[in-house]
Tab-separated table of N, CA and C in Angstrom:
chain	number	residue	atom	x	y	z
A	531	UNK	N	16.669	-8.457	24.711
A	531	UNK	CA	15.900	-9.269	23.789
A	531	UNK	C	16.597	-10.630	23.691
A	532	UNK	N	15.878	-11.670	24.030
A	532	UNK	CA	16.468	-13.006	23.996
A	532	UNK	C	16.139	-13.696	22.675
A	533	UNK	N	16.623	-14.923	22.553
A	533	UNK	CA	16.455	-15.661	21.304
A	533	UNK	C	14.992	-15.966	21.017
A	534	UNK	N	14.197	-16.199	22.038
A	534	UNK	CA	12.765	-16.486	21.827
A	534	UNK	C	12.044	-15.281	21.236
A	535	UNK	N	12.392	-14.073	21.702
A	535	UNK	CA	11.790	-12.866	21.141
A	535	UNK	C	12.162	-12.685	19.678
A	536	UNK	N	13.415	-12.946	19.360
A	536	UNK	CA	13.878	-12.809	17.975
A	536	UNK	C	13.170	-13.810	17.072
A	537	UNK	N	13.048	-15.048	17.530
A	537	UNK	CA	12.365	-16.063	16.724
A	537	UNK	C	10.888	-15.733	16.559
A	538	UNK	N	10.269	-15.211	17.609
A	538	UNK	CA	8.864	-14.818	17.517
A	538	UNK	C	8.687	-13.664	16.522
A	539	UNK	N	9.582	-12.683	16.567
A	539	UNK	CA	9.519	-11.573	15.612
A	539	UNK	C	9.748	-12.059	14.186
A	540	UNK	N	10.674	-12.984	14.014
A	540	UNK	CA	10.949	-13.525	12.686
A	540	UNK	C	9.728	-14.258	12.137
A	541	UNK	N	9.077	-15.049	12.973
A	541	UNK	CA	7.862	-15.742	12.550
A	541	UNK	C	6.750	-14.772	12.204
A	542	UNK	N	6.595	-13.722	13.026
A	542	UNK	CA	5.588	-12.703	12.737
A	542	UNK	C	5.894	-11.978	11.427
A	543	UNK	N	7.164	-11.705	11.179
A	543	UNK	CA	7.558	-11.015	9.944
A	543	UNK	C	7.260	-11.882	8.727
A	544	UNK	N	7.574	-13.166	8.796
A	544	UNK	CA	7.281	-14.058	7.671
A	544	UNK	C	5.784	-14.163	7.424
A	545	UNK	N	4.995	-14.259	8.494
A	545	UNK	CA	3.550	-14.331	8.339
A	545	UNK	C	3.006	-13.051	7.724
A	546	UNK	N	3.538	-11.901	8.149
A	546	UNK	CA	3.100	-10.626	7.598
A	546	UNK	C	3.429	-10.511	6.117
A	547	UNK	N	4.593	-10.970	5.729
A	547	UNK	CA	4.979	-10.934	4.313
A	547	UNK	C	4.054	-11.819	3.484
A	548	UNK	N	3.769	-13.013	3.979
A	548	UNK	CA	2.872	-13.917	3.248
A	548	UNK	C	1.483	-13.307	3.133
A	549	UNK	N	0.997	-12.691	4.206
A	549	UNK	CA	-0.324	-12.078	4.205
A	549	UNK	C	-0.402	-10.911	3.211
A	550	UNK	N	0.616	-10.081	3.189
A	550	UNK	CA	0.625	-8.934	2.281
A	550	UNK	C	0.735	-9.386	0.830
A	551	UNK	N	1.608	-10.338	0.555
A	551	UNK	CA	1.765	-10.833	-0.814
A	551	UNK	C	0.483	-11.512	-1.286
A	552	UNK	N	-0.151	-12.291	-0.414
A	552	UNK	CA	-1.401	-12.951	-0.799
A	552	UNK	C	-2.490	-11.930	-1.089
A	553	UNK	N	-2.518	-10.854	-0.325
A	553	UNK	CA	-3.516	-9.814	-0.545
A	553	UNK	C	-3.361	-9.174	-1.919
A	554	UNK	N	-2.152	-9.041	-2.380
A	554	UNK	CA	-1.905	-8.392	-3.664
A	554	UNK	C	-1.998	-9.383	-4.826
A	555	UNK	N	-1.544	-10.609	-4.628
A	555	UNK	CA	-1.423	-11.562	-5.728
A	555	UNK	C	-2.722	-12.340	-5.994
A	556	UNK	N	-3.484	-12.657	-4.967
A	556	UNK	CA	-4.682	-13.479	-5.166
A	556	UNK	C	-5.702	-12.868	-6.138
A	557	UNK	N	-6.003	-11.570	-6.065
A	557	UNK	CA	-6.923	-11.025	-7.079
A	557	UNK	C	-6.389	-11.168	-8.505
A	558	UNK	N	-5.106	-11.008	-8.660
A	558	UNK	CA	-4.502	-11.173	-9.990
A	558	UNK	C	-4.620	-12.616	-10.470
A	559	UNK	N	-4.435	-13.563	-9.560
A	559	UNK	CA	-4.572	-14.968	-9.931
A	559	UNK	C	-6.004	-15.304	-10.337
A	560	UNK	N	-6.969	-14.776	-9.592
A	560	UNK	CA	-8.368	-15.038	-9.922
A	560	UNK	C	-8.752	-14.443	-11.271
A	561	UNK	N	-8.315	-13.211	-11.524
A	561	UNK	CA	-8.609	-12.581	-12.813
A	561	UNK	C	-7.903	-13.340	-13.936
A	562	UNK	N	-6.690	-13.779	-13.721
A	562	UNK	CA	-5.976	-14.564	-14.727
A	562	UNK	C	-6.688	-15.873	-15.026
A	563	UNK	N	-7.241	-16.514	-13.988
A	563	UNK	CA	-7.988	-17.750	-14.198
A	563	UNK	C	-9.247	-17.504	-15.019
A	564	UNK	N	-9.960	-16.434	-14.704
A	564	UNK	CA	-11.180	-16.111	-15.446
A	564	UNK	C	-10.858	-15.805	-16.912
A	565	UNK	N	-9.822	-15.035	-17.144
A	565	UNK	CA	-9.441	-14.701	-18.520
A	565	UNK	C	-8.979	-15.955	-19.263
A	566	UNK	N	-8.263	-16.848	-18.598
A	566	UNK	CA	-7.807	-18.083	-19.237
A	566	UNK	C	-8.978	-18.972	-19.623
A	567	UNK	N	-9.976	-19.060	-18.745
A	567	UNK	CA	-11.164	-19.849	-19.078
A	567	UNK	C	-11.873	-19.220	-20.273
A	568	UNK	N	-11.969	-17.893	-20.291
A	568	UNK	CA	-12.582	-17.202	-21.427
A	568	UNK	C	-11.804	-17.466	-22.713
A	569	UNK	N	-10.482	-17.404	-22.632
A	569	UNK	CA	-9.661	-17.669	-23.821
A	569	UNK	C	-9.810	-19.106	-24.288
A	570	UNK	N	-9.902	-20.043	-23.371
A	570	UNK	CA	-10.063	-21.446	-23.751
A	570	UNK	C	-11.435	-21.680	-24.377
A	571	UNK	N	-12.448	-21.001	-23.856
A	571	UNK	CA	-13.798	-21.191	-24.391
A	571	UNK	C	-13.947	-20.592	-25.782
A	572	UNK	N	-13.279	-19.473	-26.012
A	572	UNK	CA	-13.410	-18.799	-27.306
A	572	UNK	C	-12.272	-19.138	-28.262
A	573	UNK	N	-11.289	-19.901	-27.811
A	573	UNK	CA	-10.115	-20.300	-28.586
A	573	UNK	C	-9.323	-19.097	-29.088
A	574	UNK	N	-9.264	-18.060	-28.263
A	574	UNK	CA	-8.419	-16.897	-28.572
A	574	UNK	C	-7.060	-17.156	-27.928
A	575	UNK	N	-6.008	-17.171	-28.711
A	575	UNK	CA	-4.676	-17.469	-28.193
A	575	UNK	C	-3.812	-16.214	-28.157
A	576	UNK	N	-4.326	-15.164	-27.614
A	576	UNK	CA	-3.570	-13.908	-27.520
A	576	UNK	C	-2.958	-13.808	-26.124
A	577	UNK	N	-1.633	-13.763	-26.047
A	577	UNK	CA	-0.948	-13.733	-24.762
A	577	UNK	C	-1.123	-12.404	-24.037
A	578	UNK	N	-1.251	-11.332	-24.797
A	578	UNK	CA	-1.350	-10.018	-24.160
A	578	UNK	C	-2.744	-9.726	-23.629
A	579	UNK	N	-3.722	-10.546	-23.981
A	579	UNK	CA	-5.091	-10.312	-23.533
A	579	UNK	C	-5.229	-10.447	-22.020
A	580	UNK	N	-4.493	-11.339	-21.407
A	580	UNK	CA	-4.622	-11.541	-19.963
A	580	UNK	C	-3.762	-10.577	-19.153
A	581	UNK	N	-2.854	-9.876	-19.802
A	581	UNK	CA	-1.938	-9.013	-19.060
A	581	UNK	C	-2.641	-7.797	-18.467
A	582	UNK	N	-3.404	-7.074	-19.250
A	582	UNK	CA	-4.030	-5.844	-18.772
A	582	UNK	C	-5.044	-6.088	-17.649
A	583	UNK	N	-5.941	-7.073	-17.760
A	583	UNK	CA	-6.853	-7.302	-16.624
A	583	UNK	C	-6.123	-7.696	-15.340
A	584	UNK	N	-5.068	-8.503	-15.455
A	584	UNK	CA	-4.309	-8.875	-14.254
A	584	UNK	C	-3.596	-7.670	-13.656
A	585	UNK	N	-3.045	-6.819	-14.518
A	585	UNK	CA	-2.390	-5.605	-14.035
A	585	UNK	C	-3.380	-4.697	-13.323
A	586	UNK	N	-4.555	-4.512	-13.918
A	586	UNK	CA	-5.579	-3.675	-13.290
A	586	UNK	C	-6.055	-4.268	-11.967
A	587	UNK	N	-6.217	-5.588	-11.916
A	587	UNK	CA	-6.634	-6.232	-10.665
A	587	UNK	C	-5.590	-6.045	-9.576
A	588	UNK	N	-4.317	-6.147	-9.937
A	588	UNK	CA	-3.248	-5.945	-8.964
A	588	UNK	C	-3.224	-4.501	-8.470
A	589	UNK	N	-3.350	-3.550	-9.375
A	589	UNK	CA	-3.346	-2.142	-8.980
A	589	UNK	C	-4.550	-1.794	-8.104
A	590	UNK	N	-5.715	-2.325	-8.441
A	590	UNK	CA	-6.904	-2.069	-7.623
A	590	UNK	C	-6.744	-2.699	-6.250
A	591	UNK	N	-6.174	-3.899	-6.189
A	591	UNK	CA	-5.941	-4.548	-4.892
A	591	UNK	C	-4.978	-3.732	-4.041
A	592	UNK	N	-3.947	-3.175	-4.654
A	592	UNK	CA	-2.994	-2.337	-3.911
A	592	UNK	C	-3.673	-1.059	-3.436
A	593	UNK	N	-4.518	-0.471	-4.287
A	593	UNK	CA	-5.207	0.759	-3.887
A	593	UNK	C	-6.175	0.510	-2.741
A	594	UNK	N	-6.883	-0.608	-2.779
A	594	UNK	CA	-7.851	-0.906	-1.721
A	594	UNK	C	-7.153	-1.337	-0.432
A	595	UNK	N	-6.157	-2.208	-0.553
A	595	UNK	CA	-5.493	-2.747	0.634
A	595	UNK	C	-4.291	-1.924	1.080
A	596	UNK	N	-3.948	-0.885	0.349
A	596	UNK	CA	-2.768	-0.076	0.677
A	596	UNK	C	-2.753	0.477	2.089
A	597	UNK	N	-3.831	1.126	2.532
A	597	UNK	CA	-3.816	1.651	3.906
A	597	UNK	C	-3.655	0.555	4.960
A	598	UNK	N	-4.292	-0.583	4.740
A	598	UNK	CA	-4.164	-1.694	5.684
A	598	UNK	C	-2.728	-2.216	5.704
A	599	UNK	N	-2.104	-2.320	4.525
A	599	UNK	CA	-0.727	-2.807	4.438
A	599	UNK	C	0.218	-1.865	5.180
A	600	UNK	N	0.055	-0.570	4.955
A	600	UNK	CA	0.925	0.408	5.626
A	600	UNK	C	0.715	0.351	7.138
A	601	UNK	N	-0.526	0.198	7.582
A	601	UNK	CA	-0.809	0.113	9.012
A	601	UNK	C	-0.159	-1.125	9.622
A	602	UNK	N	-0.276	-2.254	8.952
A	602	UNK	CA	0.324	-3.486	9.467
A	602	UNK	C	1.845	-3.376	9.537
A	603	UNK	N	2.458	-2.825	8.504
A	603	UNK	CA	3.917	-2.664	8.510
A	603	UNK	C	4.362	-1.686	9.597
A	604	UNK	N	3.608	-0.613	9.780
A	604	UNK	CA	3.942	0.363	10.821
A	604	UNK	C	3.807	-0.249	12.204
A	605	UNK	N	2.743	-0.994	12.427
A	605	UNK	CA	2.555	-1.656	13.725
A	605	UNK	C	3.682	-2.643	14.012
A	606	UNK	N	4.079	-3.403	12.998
A	606	UNK	CA	5.171	-4.355	13.189
A	606	UNK	C	6.480	-3.628	13.496
A	607	UNK	N	6.736	-2.554	12.778
A	607	UNK	CA	7.950	-1.778	13.032
A	607	UNK	C	7.953	-1.217	14.455
A	608	UNK	N	6.806	-0.740	14.901
A	608	UNK	CA	6.724	-0.191	16.259
A	608	UNK	C	6.963	-1.285	17.311
A	609	UNK	N	6.461	-2.513	17.051
A	609	UNK	CA	6.721	-3.615	17.981
A	609	UNK	C	8.208	-3.960	18.030
A	610	UNK	N	8.854	-3.976	16.865
A	610	UNK	CA	10.273	-4.278	16.813
A	610	UNK	C	11.068	-3.202	17.559
A	611	UNK	N	10.739	-1.951	17.341
A	611	UNK	CA	11.460	-0.872	18.018
A	611	UNK	C	11.200	-0.891	19.534
A	612	UNK	N	9.983	-1.205	19.929
A	612	UNK	CA	9.676	-1.282	21.368
A	612	UNK	C	10.475	-2.392	22.021
A	613	UNK	N	10.587	-3.544	21.375
A	613	UNK	CA	11.390	-4.630	21.939
A	613	UNK	C	12.869	-4.284	21.943
A	614	UNK	N	13.338	-3.599	20.915
A	614	UNK	CA	14.741	-3.205	20.863
A	614	UNK	C	15.069	-2.210	21.975
A	615	UNK	N	14.180	-1.230	22.178
A	615	UNK	CA	14.414	-0.252	23.239
A	615	UNK	C	14.283	-0.892	24.612
A	616	UNK	N	13.397	-1.854	24.728
A	616	UNK	CA	13.215	-2.557	25.997
A	616	UNK	C	14.465	-3.350	26.348
A	617	UNK	N	15.130	-3.923	25.363
A	617	UNK	CA	16.312	-4.720	25.630
A	617	UNK	C	17.530	-3.849	25.937
A	618	UNK	N	17.502	-2.602	25.453
A	618	UNK	CA	18.631	-1.700	25.713
A	618	UNK	C	18.601	-1.219	27.162
A	619	UNK	N	17.415	-0.946	27.662
A	619	UNK	CA	17.318	-0.418	29.031
A	619	UNK	C	17.322	-1.470	30.075
C-alpha cells in the first residue's frame, strides 16, 4: 500500500463520516428550525420544548438510515482490509 492509497482511503473515510453525520443531524436541524419558528410566532420561550422533537427526529433518522450506515461502514472496512492484505502479499 503506497502513500496514494492511504491518502485516497483517508479522503474516503472523511467523506463517509461527513455523509453519516449529515444523515443523522440534518433532520434534527430541520425540526429545530420548525420548532423555533413556531416558538417565535407564538412567543413561547420554553427551552425544553424544542428538545423532544429534535431528539425524536434524530432517533427516527438513525432508525431509518441505520442499515444504510452499517452497510457503508462495512463496505469501507472491507476495502481497507482488502488493500491491507493486498499490500502484505
